[in-house]
Amino acid sequence: MNVTMMLSIVSIIYIFILTIIYFLKGNIKNPETKLYSIILPVILVGGGLELSLRFLAPHMDNLKWLNDIVSKLFLIYLVFWLSLITLYNVYISFSNKKYKKFKTFIIIYNLISYFFVGILPIKYHYDNGMNYYSYTYGPACDFLKICLLSLVFINLVVLILNYKDIFSNKKYYPIIIFEMLFIITGIIQINYPEILLNIFIESLVAFIMYNTIENPDTRLIEQLNIAKDQAEKANHAKTEFLSSMSHEIRTPLNAIDGFSQLILEEKNINVIKDEARDIMMASQNLLEIVNGILDISKIEANKLEIVKVEYEPKKIFDELVKLTKARIGDRPLEFRVNIASDLPEYLNGDYVRVKQIILNLLTNAVKYTKKGFVELNVSVVKKNQVCRLIVSVKDSGIGIKKDNIEKLFSKFERFDMDKNMTIEGTGLGLAITKKLVDLMQGKIVVDSVYGKGSNFTVAIDQRIVNKAKVVVPEVKESKILNVKGKKILIVDDNLINLKVASRLLSTYKVETEEVSSGFDCIKKIEDGNKYDLILLDDMMPKMSGVETFKKLKEMKDFNTPVVALTANAIAGMKENYLKEGFNDYISKPIDKKELERVLKTYLNAK
Ligand code: ADP
């Protein structure tokens, strides 16, 4: 086996592998890739013909007819291959219209060439030294040379016409390389006609083309499209969320604003008290919305912790029933409750979150059911000291479409918005619910028939406790703390917030002073004023609370407890303030219980 034969075999194997890779990869359909998908198998056929010729040559005497056929097919192949390359060159250089015209010309050109190559005689050169038929010549070969040269000339003209682009546009590289190789091999073949380099050159050109044609990876494109779709959906969901959020926030704000104006004009103290209560309820509602967002932010930051304490489950369910009844009000909804009689008296777990989960489900059931019933079923499975709470909330409401069920627990997702326009919601409830259930290693399943109703079932394991020191909030009337004689400095740039804090503190008969910046706070201390506690807002212009705090700490003999009082309440903030060195943290709006806890801790109030 000589070197050129080896080269042919290696080239064929290479093209074979390239063809498999190219077709397995999947291609975007365009004229370039279409041409390339023809070029690759055509080279394989050409390689097969070239190899056959080498094997047939020794059998010239008895298989001359077969040699004739294969030789002529090989010549035809050469015209066909170069025609494809020329078509490619024309496609990347000219308009689609010109390309189509040229394609017609090439087809006619090919047919004429095949005809003449077919009828013209072909001769074989016998190499006496090698004892071998080494190459073909004669009229068919001469005609072929004219055909090939014309095509090479056309390619050259195309390149010249596009001379400005050919070096900057890598699509021209295979053509340029081919033209150069054609000249080099032409010179070689004039001197050594027996050396056949066709398949090697064609494979090389095909390889360069593989890397230069416009052939984006279809799978990559699919993945990109999916990612793009997801990003668009997420973006859309966020926009929807923001608009529903602003609607949600506006509703209680409207109540707060409206009632406040009424109070200003009202003289009857009882009416004023009534309206103040409505304001409180609206604020509570607002706070719930904000807490929902906080929960989600905590969940996403993996900062939501399960706090296990002992509690009385019966009380929790009673409370849930009461809340649900209040929510149903006088709507035509039957509320059925079945609570297992063997529910343990005491359990250990995060009852706040258990309550939150079930309340979310009950609230949804009531929200999305116009008439019929809402049913709460609680059953238990006890094993050793573990009690599996199985809570199902069933309703005869609008139900959920099958397609939507899998999206149900994604945040910001709300369905049937045309029907649910008037139902308040943020699309956060079930996302939080699912996350909480997961955190407690529980399970939640949904069974819903669109138009008929839904059934949400949650299973959560809780530890059974025999005797407990129960922490469930027994609503005790808080007795007023005694902090007489103590002095607190409140620092906040927002005058309303200053007023709220000092008014709340005034109920404890504590003396307060208010300043509206970090500078004023430092000045007060520098001037020798003494306080028992400083409540310090963080987000203030020019000097933040944290900066103020650092400056205070640098002062000699400063040892007043400083509590961060801030609306910056997203996940992990409390820890951050404590890390900065603050003694404690209270989030705004101020929770009275939290305030009392701080007063007890730092003012020794009783
Ligand atoms: P929200 O109720 O605040 O919109 P959720 O996360 O609690 O958010 O619920 C997401 C969506 O799932 C709701 O908007 C509603 O379309 C649907 N959904 C939830 N519970 C029910 C139910 N019991 N019946 C019908 N649809 C429900």
XYZ file of C-alpha atoms and ligand atoms in Angstrom:
633
model
C 0.000 0.000 0.000
C 1.530 3.320 -1.020
C 1.429 6.646 0.825
C -1.329 8.258 -1.256
C -3.543 5.232 -0.747
C -2.988 5.466 2.988
C -3.862 9.139 2.821
C -7.099 8.314 0.986
C -8.114 5.671 3.520
C -7.394 7.954 6.469
C -9.326 10.771 4.767
C -12.312 8.495 4.155
C -12.331 7.342 7.774
C -12.084 10.947 8.878
C -14.954 12.089 6.637
C -17.014 9.129 7.821
C -16.616 10.215 11.462
C -17.241 13.861 10.571
C -20.448 12.880 8.748
C -21.718 10.941 11.768
C -20.922 13.809 14.139
C -22.486 16.361 11.825
C -25.746 14.481 11.455
C -25.961 13.442 15.101
C -25.511 17.013 16.231
C -28.647 18.140 14.444
C -28.663 21.149 12.188
C -30.572 24.281 11.564
C -31.925 24.062 8.032
C -30.530 26.692 5.687
C -29.025 26.456 2.180
C -25.502 26.349 3.639
C -26.172 23.374 5.902
C -28.247 21.710 3.188
C -25.330 21.918 0.776
C -22.976 20.683 3.439
C -25.220 17.733 4.199
C -24.888 16.728 0.536
C -21.144 17.447 0.337
C -20.218 15.070 3.174
C -21.865 11.880 1.862
C -20.804 12.778 -1.682
C -17.149 12.783 -0.564
C -17.712 9.410 1.048
C -19.042 8.061 -2.262
C -16.084 9.666 -4.076
C -13.704 8.046 -1.594
C -15.367 4.700 -2.198
C -14.993 5.133 -5.960
C -11.338 6.134 -5.629
C -10.556 3.104 -3.494
C -12.470 0.798 -5.841
C -10.404 2.099 -8.738
C -7.210 1.180 -6.932
C -8.484 -2.323 -6.263
C -9.914 -2.771 -9.756
C -6.784 -1.628 -11.633
C -4.996 -5.026 -11.410
C -8.060 -6.708 -12.949
C -8.125 -4.557 -16.050
C -7.974 -7.474 -18.470
C -11.082 -9.288 -17.380
C -12.967 -6.383 -15.749
C -12.327 -3.560 -18.199
C -16.037 -2.716 -18.403
C -16.235 -2.299 -14.630
C -13.099 -0.175 -14.607
C -14.719 1.997 -17.287
C -17.882 2.483 -15.302
C -16.149 3.236 -11.992
C -13.610 5.554 -13.658
C -16.328 7.543 -15.369
C -18.406 7.684 -12.210
C -15.348 9.026 -10.429
C -14.924 11.745 -13.068
C -18.590 12.615 -12.742
C -18.147 12.736 -8.986
C -15.345 15.277 -9.343
C -17.570 17.606 -11.369
C -20.424 17.151 -8.935
C -18.276 17.849 -5.879
C -16.718 20.967 -7.339
C -20.161 22.144 -8.477
C -21.386 21.924 -4.886
C -18.415 23.950 -3.664
C -19.064 26.533 -6.373
C -22.726 26.718 -5.399
C -21.679 27.330 -1.807
C -19.333 30.085 -2.912
C -22.061 31.746 -4.939
C -24.565 31.370 -2.086
C -22.355 33.158 0.435
C -21.463 35.880 -2.083
C -24.661 36.884 -3.819
C -28.366 37.398 -3.291
C -30.749 34.496 -3.073
C -32.160 35.336 -6.489
C -28.762 35.175 -8.158
C -27.984 31.972 -6.283
C -31.157 30.329 -7.609
C -30.337 31.335 -11.185
C -26.827 30.008 -10.782
C -28.179 26.757 -9.382
C -30.187 26.191 -12.564
C -27.113 26.905 -14.631
C -25.020 24.443 -12.575
C -27.603 21.681 -12.959
C -27.592 22.083 -16.752
C -23.797 22.351 -16.748
C -23.540 19.112 -14.757
C -25.923 17.203 -16.992
C -23.998 18.227 -20.108
C -20.693 17.279 -18.450
C -22.013 13.874 -17.373
C -23.192 13.240 -20.898
C -19.847 13.973 -22.501
C -17.812 12.229 -19.831
C -20.121 9.260 -20.359
C -19.726 8.991 -24.122
C -16.122 10.023 -24.586
C -13.542 7.236 -24.463
C -11.217 6.749 -21.528
C -7.721 5.220 -21.557
C -5.521 3.659 -18.899
C -1.829 4.207 -18.525
C 0.126 1.012 -17.931
C 3.181 1.551 -15.763
C 5.719 -1.025 -16.938
C 8.064 -0.400 -14.046
C 5.343 -0.884 -11.443
C 3.481 -3.472 -13.509
C 0.313 -1.495 -12.802
C -2.417 0.610 -14.464
C -1.607 3.836 -12.701
C -3.892 6.558 -14.106
C -6.508 7.410 -16.699
C -6.287 9.777 -19.632
C -7.881 10.232 -23.025
C -10.785 12.420 -24.293
C -13.094 11.877 -21.272
C -10.318 12.997 -18.919
C -9.446 15.972 -21.098
C -13.055 17.031 -21.143
C -13.215 16.654 -17.390
C -10.187 18.880 -16.980
C -11.936 21.623 -18.968
C -15.045 21.260 -16.801
C -13.075 21.427 -13.569
C -10.930 24.325 -14.731
C -14.039 26.296 -15.705
C -15.498 25.757 -12.242
C -12.209 26.743 -10.583
C -12.207 29.833 -12.778
C -15.800 30.686 -11.750
C -14.797 30.355 -8.097
C -11.822 32.599 -8.650
C -14.000 35.247 -10.309
C -16.445 35.078 -7.394
C -13.578 35.533 -4.948
C -12.214 38.473 -6.913
C -15.634 40.110 -7.065
C -15.832 39.835 -3.307
C -12.200 40.625 -2.602
C -13.153 43.025 0.208
C -14.811 40.293 2.247
C -12.818 37.197 1.583
C -10.315 37.620 4.390
C -12.678 39.005 6.988
C -15.435 36.459 6.333
C -14.279 33.037 7.440
C -16.869 31.371 5.210
C -14.552 32.036 2.280
C -11.635 30.174 3.833
C -12.527 26.726 2.424
C -12.796 28.204 -1.060
C -9.491 30.064 -0.821
C -7.735 26.961 0.516
C -9.294 24.863 -2.224
C -8.177 27.229 -4.968
C -4.640 27.186 -3.625
C -4.548 23.416 -3.221
C -5.956 22.965 -6.715
C -3.045 24.877 -8.187
C -0.495 22.960 -6.073
C -1.942 19.526 -6.833
C -2.366 20.520 -10.471
C 1.388 21.102 -10.655
C 2.063 17.813 -8.820
C -0.252 15.872 -11.129
C 1.299 17.254 -14.301
C 4.614 15.767 -13.144
C 3.268 12.685 -11.363
C -0.113 11.821 -12.880
C -0.361 8.611 -10.867
C -0.608 10.437 -7.556
C -4.267 10.776 -6.576
C -4.837 13.432 -3.928
C -8.479 14.240 -4.602
C -10.085 12.688 -1.550
C -7.465 14.132 0.748
C -8.060 17.662 -0.581
C -11.824 17.283 -0.563
C -11.740 16.040 3.038
C -9.558 18.941 4.053
C -11.926 21.427 2.449
C -14.887 19.675 4.115
C -13.142 19.895 7.473
C -12.534 23.627 7.094
C -16.122 24.104 6.001
C -17.353 22.228 9.059
C -15.749 24.876 11.206
C -16.712 27.899 9.154
C -20.264 27.402 7.898
C -23.164 28.941 9.712
C -24.238 25.938 11.737
C -25.328 26.820 15.229
C -25.641 23.912 17.606
C -29.339 23.097 17.546
C -29.325 21.704 21.058
C -27.629 24.805 22.354
C -30.211 26.899 20.557
C -32.999 24.799 22.057
C -31.511 25.228 25.528
C -31.096 28.944 24.947
C -34.687 29.191 23.797
C -35.881 27.318 26.879
C -33.762 29.534 29.132
C -35.069 32.608 27.333
C -38.660 31.400 27.742
C -38.084 30.742 31.421
C -36.484 34.134 31.947
C -39.361 35.807 30.134
C -41.901 33.892 32.190
C -40.103 34.718 35.423
C -39.930 38.329 34.410
C -43.601 38.318 33.511
C -44.468 36.669 36.835
C -42.469 39.317 38.679
C -44.203 42.138 36.818
C -47.565 40.573 37.616
C -46.441 40.152 41.187
C -45.442 43.795 41.459
C -48.735 44.964 40.055
C -50.752 42.646 42.307
C -48.523 43.657 45.210
C -49.216 47.308 44.618
C -52.922 46.534 44.409
C -52.679 44.513 47.613
C -50.829 47.269 49.420
C -53.155 49.957 48.145
C -56.223 48.277 49.611
C -55.231 48.558 53.282
C -53.484 51.865 52.613
C -56.718 53.216 51.253
C -58.444 52.237 54.493
C -55.687 53.745 56.624
C -55.684 56.970 54.652
C -59.488 57.254 54.499
C -60.112 56.557 58.182
C -57.306 58.875 59.265
C -58.943 61.735 57.395
C -62.290 60.876 58.964
C -60.787 60.785 62.445
C -59.387 64.279 61.957
C -62.878 65.618 61.354
C -64.754 63.408 63.828
C -65.743 64.650 67.275
C -67.479 61.588 68.688
C -64.844 59.676 70.654
C -66.575 56.329 70.130
C -66.607 56.724 66.362
C -62.960 57.780 66.519
C -62.071 54.654 68.484
C -63.989 52.497 66.012
C -62.161 54.006 63.082
C -58.831 53.724 64.846
C -59.558 50.016 65.242
C -60.231 49.763 61.502
C -56.929 51.484 60.876
C -55.219 48.946 63.086
C -56.829 46.091 61.181
C -55.774 47.550 57.862
C -52.234 47.991 59.178
C -52.271 44.404 60.325
C -53.280 43.350 56.841
C -50.499 45.443 55.352
C -48.043 43.879 57.707
C -49.185 40.396 56.669
C -48.422 41.233 53.052
C -44.992 42.541 53.944
C -44.364 39.487 56.122
C -45.255 37.244 53.178
C -42.541 38.930 51.159
C -40.163 38.635 54.091
C -40.919 34.935 54.406
C -40.138 34.411 50.769
C -36.937 36.399 51.056
C -35.931 34.383 54.124
C -36.782 31.141 52.368
C -34.736 32.120 49.352
C -31.795 33.034 51.544
C -32.191 29.710 53.371
C -32.594 31.637 56.592
C -36.006 30.427 57.640
C -35.651 28.329 60.749
C -38.043 25.883 62.300
C -38.467 26.714 65.980
C -39.685 23.707 67.947
C -41.637 24.245 71.136
C -44.310 22.374 73.008
C -47.910 23.272 72.233
C -51.515 22.165 72.472
C -52.662 21.229 68.951
C -56.334 21.335 69.903
C -56.021 25.026 70.696
C -54.313 25.689 67.376
C -57.104 23.991 65.425
C -59.775 25.794 67.439
C -58.143 29.052 66.602
C -57.923 28.106 62.912
C -61.616 27.223 62.902
C -62.454 30.549 64.509
C -60.374 32.493 62.000
C -61.910 30.624 59.072
C -65.440 31.162 60.324
C -64.728 34.862 60.628
C -63.398 34.904 57.098
C -66.456 33.099 55.725
C -68.708 35.607 57.487
C -72.214 35.423 56.103
C -71.311 33.886 52.768
C -73.343 30.797 51.764
C -70.536 28.418 52.645
C -70.862 25.417 54.875
C -67.762 24.934 57.013
C -67.314 21.303 58.042
C -64.765 20.393 60.651
C -63.660 16.892 61.607
C -60.856 16.716 64.114
C -59.632 13.297 65.212
C -60.551 12.540 68.789
C -57.197 10.876 69.420
C -55.270 14.049 68.682
C -52.523 14.141 71.349
C -52.906 16.777 74.021
C -49.372 18.081 73.668
C -47.033 18.094 70.694
C -43.581 19.448 70.090
C -42.919 21.347 66.872
C -43.099 24.737 65.203
C -46.775 25.464 65.863
C -46.514 28.953 64.351
C -45.546 27.452 61.003
C -48.017 24.549 61.275
C -50.725 27.121 61.817
C -49.464 29.234 58.946
C -49.562 26.250 56.566
C -53.110 25.228 57.440
C -54.352 28.795 57.552
C -52.986 29.365 54.043
C -54.906 26.353 52.774
C -58.103 27.315 54.585
C -57.838 30.913 53.410
C -57.422 29.768 49.809
C -60.338 27.342 50.108
C -62.581 30.156 51.349
C -61.209 32.625 48.803
C -61.715 30.380 45.801
C -65.099 28.874 46.753
C -68.240 30.884 46.051
C -70.796 28.404 47.318
C -70.914 24.866 48.688
C -68.560 23.851 51.424
C -65.101 24.076 52.894
C -64.005 21.087 54.900
C -61.190 20.700 57.415
C -60.221 17.147 58.294
C -57.570 16.360 60.845
C -56.491 12.795 61.447
C -53.450 11.353 63.165
C -51.213 8.328 62.850
C -49.207 7.652 65.983
C -46.092 5.572 66.107
C -43.907 5.489 69.182
C -43.490 9.105 70.174
C -44.210 10.515 66.720
C -47.572 11.777 65.643
C -48.221 12.264 61.960
C -50.730 15.053 61.547
C -52.733 14.538 58.387
C -54.654 17.667 57.597
C -56.815 17.969 54.528
C -58.599 21.067 53.356
C -61.295 20.358 50.829
C -63.542 22.753 48.979
C -66.248 22.826 46.319
C -64.701 25.861 44.656
C -63.394 26.773 41.239
C -60.740 24.041 41.178
C -57.402 24.155 39.396
C -56.617 23.122 35.825
C -54.316 20.107 35.455
C -51.648 22.149 33.672
C -51.558 24.627 36.533
C -51.193 22.088 39.310
C -47.459 21.693 38.786
C -46.952 25.459 38.837
C -49.102 25.823 41.919
C -46.248 25.975 44.377
C -44.103 28.380 42.389
C -44.064 31.850 43.793
C -45.988 34.644 42.121
C -48.166 32.190 40.177
C -51.869 32.953 40.115
C -54.351 31.318 37.795
C -57.632 32.093 36.096
C -56.981 35.763 36.543
C -60.023 36.632 34.445
C -62.206 34.920 37.058
C -60.125 35.852 40.070
C -59.625 39.526 39.354
C -61.511 40.541 42.458
C -59.951 37.978 44.782
C -57.080 39.389 46.746
C -53.846 37.443 46.630
C -50.201 37.661 45.819
C -49.374 34.196 44.558
C -47.010 33.772 47.481
C -49.145 31.725 49.862
C -48.673 28.280 48.377
C -44.995 28.851 47.583
C -44.433 29.630 51.263
C -46.668 26.741 52.344
C -44.764 24.204 50.271
C -41.409 25.457 51.504
C -42.530 25.296 55.104
C -43.847 21.756 54.649
C -40.532 20.766 53.094
C -38.616 22.362 55.964
C -40.591 20.184 58.369
C -39.881 17.110 56.251
C -43.566 16.869 55.533
C -45.579 16.284 52.374
C -48.252 18.213 50.588
C -50.433 16.839 47.798
C -53.142 18.413 45.703
C -56.121 16.802 44.120
C -58.268 19.143 42.119
C -60.945 18.980 39.458
C -61.368 22.164 37.513
C -64.818 23.583 38.146
C -65.581 21.104 40.913
C -63.211 21.767 43.777
C -59.848 21.041 45.333
C -58.396 18.980 48.119
C -55.052 19.888 49.654
C -53.578 17.335 52.051
C -50.607 17.958 54.299
C -48.785 15.386 56.400
C -46.377 16.632 59.066
C -44.663 14.660 61.810
C -44.634 16.162 65.288
C -43.184 14.701 68.450
C -45.638 13.662 71.135
C -44.980 15.148 74.567
C -46.624 13.759 77.632
C -46.580 16.722 79.929
C -45.702 20.122 78.755
C -44.916 23.583 79.741
C -47.002 25.077 77.030
C -45.888 28.189 75.225
C -48.996 28.750 73.136
C -49.914 32.359 73.533
C -52.437 32.675 76.261
C -53.783 36.088 75.506
C -53.029 37.899 78.707
C -53.830 41.528 79.224
C -50.427 43.090 79.205
C -49.925 45.069 82.330
C -48.271 48.397 81.879
C -44.548 48.232 82.495
C -43.070 50.467 85.067
C -40.184 52.453 83.611
C -40.679 55.704 85.397
C -37.569 57.826 85.755
C -35.769 56.247 82.778
C -34.705 58.213 79.758
C -34.623 57.070 76.127
C -33.127 58.829 73.098
C -34.892 58.110 69.812
C -32.972 58.785 66.612
C -34.888 58.747 63.333
C -34.847 61.040 60.305
C -38.553 60.449 59.711
C -40.631 62.730 61.903
C -43.717 60.515 61.797
C -41.667 57.549 62.950
C -40.223 59.664 65.747
C -43.720 60.605 66.786
C -44.986 57.000 66.699
C -42.070 55.741 68.787
C -42.320 58.493 71.381
C -46.129 58.120 71.582
C -45.830 54.371 72.084
C -43.180 54.906 74.753
C -45.215 57.576 76.483
C -47.675 54.870 77.600
C -44.872 53.570 79.838
C -44.286 56.969 81.414
C -40.690 56.881 80.256
C -38.968 60.144 79.424
C -37.987 60.440 75.758
C -35.926 62.784 73.667
C -36.020 62.786 69.893
C -33.369 63.760 67.375
C -33.527 63.414 63.604
C -29.949 62.593 62.607
C -26.858 60.684 63.618
C -24.987 63.979 64.042
C -27.545 65.252 66.559
C -27.371 61.952 68.418
C -23.583 62.182 68.766
C -23.853 65.828 69.779
C -26.295 64.937 72.563
C -23.864 62.405 73.990
C -20.894 64.729 73.554
C -22.812 67.394 75.462
C -22.890 65.034 78.406
C -26.542 63.956 78.212
C -27.138 60.590 79.822
C -29.676 58.049 78.571
C -30.680 54.583 79.694
C -31.339 53.412 76.127
C -30.899 54.644 72.558
C -33.279 53.547 69.805
C -31.366 54.155 66.593
C -32.772 54.072 63.059
C -30.341 52.849 60.413
C -31.298 54.224 57.037
C -30.728 57.936 57.545
C -29.211 60.362 55.041
C -25.580 61.494 55.392
C -24.814 59.339 58.427
C -26.438 55.930 58.741
C -27.360 54.315 62.042
C -24.471 51.871 61.743
C -22.002 54.728 61.174
C -23.483 56.669 64.068
C -23.217 53.586 66.250
C -19.542 53.116 65.380
C -18.824 56.740 66.265
C -20.660 56.367 69.575
C -18.635 53.283 70.419
C -15.409 55.215 69.872
C -16.457 57.713 72.557
C -14.910 57.363 75.961
C -17.110 55.967 78.694
C -19.987 55.302 76.300
C -21.864 52.265 77.535
C -25.523 53.033 76.847
C -27.371 50.090 75.255
C -28.208 50.820 71.612
C -31.089 49.073 69.863
C -31.484 49.188 66.086
C -34.978 50.365 65.266
C -35.382 49.888 61.579
C -37.684 49.023 58.709
C -34.812 47.112 57.213
C -36.329 43.782 58.057
C -35.314 41.411 55.313
C -33.867 38.008 56.092
C -30.669 38.062 58.112
C -30.853 41.759 59.038
C -31.254 41.132 62.740
C -28.096 39.020 62.749
C -26.270 41.735 60.825
C -27.139 44.409 63.371
C -26.138 42.186 66.255
C -22.880 41.459 64.475
C -22.243 45.193 64.173
C -22.466 45.329 67.953
C -25.984 46.652 68.493
C -27.473 45.319 71.719
C -30.766 44.411 70.094
C -33.058 44.925 67.148
C -36.681 46.016 66.701
C -38.298 46.079 63.294
C -40.782 48.694 62.158
C -43.747 48.763 62.430
C -43.047 48.474 66.116
C -44.617 45.469 67.750
C -45.651 46.395 71.280
C -44.561 43.036 72.617
C -41.120 43.447 71.127
C -40.862 46.943 72.533
C -41.826 45.689 75.982
C -39.278 42.903 75.725
C -36.573 45.462 74.996
C -37.719 47.721 77.825
C -37.688 44.792 80.212
C -34.242 43.717 79.103
C -32.465 47.062 79.064
C -34.373 49.182 81.548
C -34.995 46.458 84.085
C -38.680 47.273 83.744
C -41.131 45.080 85.589
P -52.817 33.686 46.202
O -54.014 32.981 46.755
O -52.303 34.766 47.096
O -53.010 34.128 44.787
P -51.435 31.155 46.482
O -49.988 30.853 46.290
O -52.026 30.848 47.783
O -51.599 32.676 46.108
O -52.233 30.383 45.368
C -51.773 30.421 44.032
C -52.919 30.251 43.063
O -53.424 28.908 43.143
C -54.116 31.134 43.357
O -53.959 32.407 42.770
C -55.251 30.341 42.727
O -55.324 30.593 41.346
C -54.829 28.887 42.919
N -55.446 28.257 44.101
C -54.912 28.086 45.324
N -55.747 27.443 46.148
C -56.850 27.190 45.441
C -58.103 26.533 45.726
N -58.379 26.015 46.930
N -59.018 26.456 44.740
C -58.761 26.979 43.525
N -57.601 27.604 43.176
C -56.659 27.708 44.121
